[in-house]
Coordinates of C-alpha atoms in Angstrom, one line a residue:
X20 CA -134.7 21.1 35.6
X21 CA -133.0 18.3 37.7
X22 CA -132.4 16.3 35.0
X23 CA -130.8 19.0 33.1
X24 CA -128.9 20.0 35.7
X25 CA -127.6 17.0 36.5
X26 CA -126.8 15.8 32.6
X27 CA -124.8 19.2 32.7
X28 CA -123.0 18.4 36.1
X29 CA -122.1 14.2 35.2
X30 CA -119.1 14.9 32.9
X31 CA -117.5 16.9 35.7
X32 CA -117.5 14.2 38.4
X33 CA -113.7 13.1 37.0
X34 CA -112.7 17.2 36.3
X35 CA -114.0 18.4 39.4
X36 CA -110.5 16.5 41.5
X37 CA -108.5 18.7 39.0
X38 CA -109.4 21.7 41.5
X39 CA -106.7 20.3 44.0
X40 CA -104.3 22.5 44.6
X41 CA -105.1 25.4 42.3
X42 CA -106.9 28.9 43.6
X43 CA -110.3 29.5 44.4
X44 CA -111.3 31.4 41.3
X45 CA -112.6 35.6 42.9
X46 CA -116.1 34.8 43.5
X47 CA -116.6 38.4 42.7
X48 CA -116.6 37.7 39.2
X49 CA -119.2 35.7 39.6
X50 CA -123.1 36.9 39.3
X51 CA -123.6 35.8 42.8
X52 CA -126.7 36.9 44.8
X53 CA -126.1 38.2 48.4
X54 CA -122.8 38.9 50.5
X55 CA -120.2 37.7 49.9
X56 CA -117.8 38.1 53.1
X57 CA -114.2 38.4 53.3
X58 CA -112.2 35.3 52.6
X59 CA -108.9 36.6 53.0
X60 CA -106.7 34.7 55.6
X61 CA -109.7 33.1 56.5
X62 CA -110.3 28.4 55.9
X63 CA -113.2 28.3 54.1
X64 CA -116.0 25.8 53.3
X65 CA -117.4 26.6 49.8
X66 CA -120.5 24.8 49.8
X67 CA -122.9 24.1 46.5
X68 CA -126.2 22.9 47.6
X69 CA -129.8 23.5 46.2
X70 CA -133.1 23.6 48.3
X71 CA -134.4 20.3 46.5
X72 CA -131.7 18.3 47.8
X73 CA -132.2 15.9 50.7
X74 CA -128.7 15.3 51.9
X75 CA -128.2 19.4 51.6
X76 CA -131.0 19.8 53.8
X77 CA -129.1 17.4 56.3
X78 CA -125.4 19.0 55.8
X79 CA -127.3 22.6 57.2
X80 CA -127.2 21.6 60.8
X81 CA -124.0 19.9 60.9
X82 CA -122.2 23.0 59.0
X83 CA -123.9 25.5 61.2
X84 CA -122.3 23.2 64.4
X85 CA -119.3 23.1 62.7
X86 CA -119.5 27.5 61.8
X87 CA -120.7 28.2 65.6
X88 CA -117.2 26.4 67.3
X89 CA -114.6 27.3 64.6
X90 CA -115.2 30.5 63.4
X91 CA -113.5 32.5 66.1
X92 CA -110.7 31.0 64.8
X93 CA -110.4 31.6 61.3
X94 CA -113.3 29.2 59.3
X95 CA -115.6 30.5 57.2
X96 CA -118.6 28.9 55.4
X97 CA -120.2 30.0 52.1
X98 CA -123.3 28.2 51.3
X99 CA -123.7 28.7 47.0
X100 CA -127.1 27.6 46.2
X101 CA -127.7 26.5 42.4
X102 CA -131.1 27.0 43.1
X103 CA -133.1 28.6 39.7
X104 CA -136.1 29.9 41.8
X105 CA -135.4 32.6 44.2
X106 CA -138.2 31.4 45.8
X107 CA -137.4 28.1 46.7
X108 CA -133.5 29.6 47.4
X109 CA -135.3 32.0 50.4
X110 CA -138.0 29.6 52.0
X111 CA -134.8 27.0 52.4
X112 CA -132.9 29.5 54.1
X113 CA -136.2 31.0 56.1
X114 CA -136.6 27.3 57.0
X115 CA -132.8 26.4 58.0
X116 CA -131.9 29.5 59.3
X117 CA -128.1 29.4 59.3
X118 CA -125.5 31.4 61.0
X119 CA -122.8 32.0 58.0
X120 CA -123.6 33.4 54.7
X121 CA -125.3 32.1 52.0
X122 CA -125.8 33.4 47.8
X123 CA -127.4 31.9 44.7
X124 CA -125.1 31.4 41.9
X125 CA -128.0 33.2 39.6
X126 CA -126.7 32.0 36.5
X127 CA -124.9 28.7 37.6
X128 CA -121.2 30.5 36.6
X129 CA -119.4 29.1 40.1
X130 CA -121.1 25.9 39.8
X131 CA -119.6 25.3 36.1
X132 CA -116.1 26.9 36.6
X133 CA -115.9 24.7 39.5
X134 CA -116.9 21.2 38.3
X135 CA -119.2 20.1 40.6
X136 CA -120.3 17.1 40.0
X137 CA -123.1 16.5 42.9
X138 CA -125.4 18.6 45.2
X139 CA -123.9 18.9 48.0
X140 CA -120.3 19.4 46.8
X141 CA -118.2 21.1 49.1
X142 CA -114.6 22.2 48.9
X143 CA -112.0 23.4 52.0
X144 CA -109.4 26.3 50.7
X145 CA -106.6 27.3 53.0
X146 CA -106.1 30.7 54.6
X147 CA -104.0 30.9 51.1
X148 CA -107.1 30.8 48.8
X149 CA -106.1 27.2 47.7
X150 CA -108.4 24.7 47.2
X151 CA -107.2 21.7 49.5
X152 CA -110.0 19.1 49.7
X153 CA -113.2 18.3 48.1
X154 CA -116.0 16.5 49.5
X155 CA -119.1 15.0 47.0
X156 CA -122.6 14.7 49.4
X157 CA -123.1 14.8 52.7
X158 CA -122.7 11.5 54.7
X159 CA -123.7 12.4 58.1
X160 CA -121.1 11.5 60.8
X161 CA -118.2 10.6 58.6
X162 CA -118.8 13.5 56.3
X163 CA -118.3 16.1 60.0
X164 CA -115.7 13.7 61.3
X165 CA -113.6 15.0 57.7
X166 CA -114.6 18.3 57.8
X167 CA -113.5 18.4 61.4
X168 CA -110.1 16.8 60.7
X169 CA -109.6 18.7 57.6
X170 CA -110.5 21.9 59.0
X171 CA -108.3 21.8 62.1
X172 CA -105.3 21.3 59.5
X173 CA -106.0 24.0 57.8
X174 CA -106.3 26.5 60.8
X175 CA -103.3 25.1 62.0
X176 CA -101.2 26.1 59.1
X177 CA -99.8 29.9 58.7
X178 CA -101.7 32.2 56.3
X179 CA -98.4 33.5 54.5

């Protein structure tokens, strides 16, 4: 199932920069498993992971850090596992335990309509609902030093 995934997920790597500056597409038409909370006026970190991913395991505590001293002022993170077994999708989240939401992308809709070319994949939308900046894995300290920067922007800019 890796292999497939990934061999879907390659020819994106180049598409998946065309998300720039364009809306984040309503995740309620999306067969998404779990909550989905409200994103409106909010800076949000749309993250793609999957429980058999090393580096995703890795991003967890860092985003959790990250959700715990900015979300009283505006951030939210969505964690969109592409997991295929429910399973595997709960005993990640039993064993991680994070503090903002999480939902499997069932049928791996999301995941295709937006390009991602890597597990993790992230991407930051302003309070607008625009896709601003896209990050591909998680490389420890240089990966939260971006988010950080990139996330104080964006809650520093007006929602209208």
């Amino acid at each position: 199932m890796v292999m497939l995934l990934l061999a879907v997920l390659a020819p994106c790597v180049a598409r998946a920069e065309n998300k720039i500056g364009r809306p984040l597409p309503a995740l309620s038409d999306y067969p998404l498993e779990g909550n989905i909370p409200s994103l409106d006026g909010k800076v949000v970190l749309l993250d793609f992971w999957a429980s058999w991913c090393a580096p995703c395991k890795a991003s967890f505590p860092a985003m959790s850090e990250l959700y715990k001293k900015l979300s009283d002022r505006g951030l939210v993170i969505l964690a969109v596992s592409v997991d295929d077994d429910p399973r595997a999708y709960t005993r990640f989240l039993e064993k991680t335990s994070p503090p903002f939401p999480a939902v499997r992308d069932k049928g791996h809709k999301l995941v295709a309509s937006m390009e991602v070319p890597t597990m993790p994949t992230s991407f930051l939308i302003d309070r607008k609902g625009v896709v601003r900046f896209r990050h591909d894995g998680f490389h420890g300290n240089e990966t939260v030093e971006a988010y950080t920067r990139e996330i104080e922007k964006l809650l520093g800019e007006p929602a209208s």
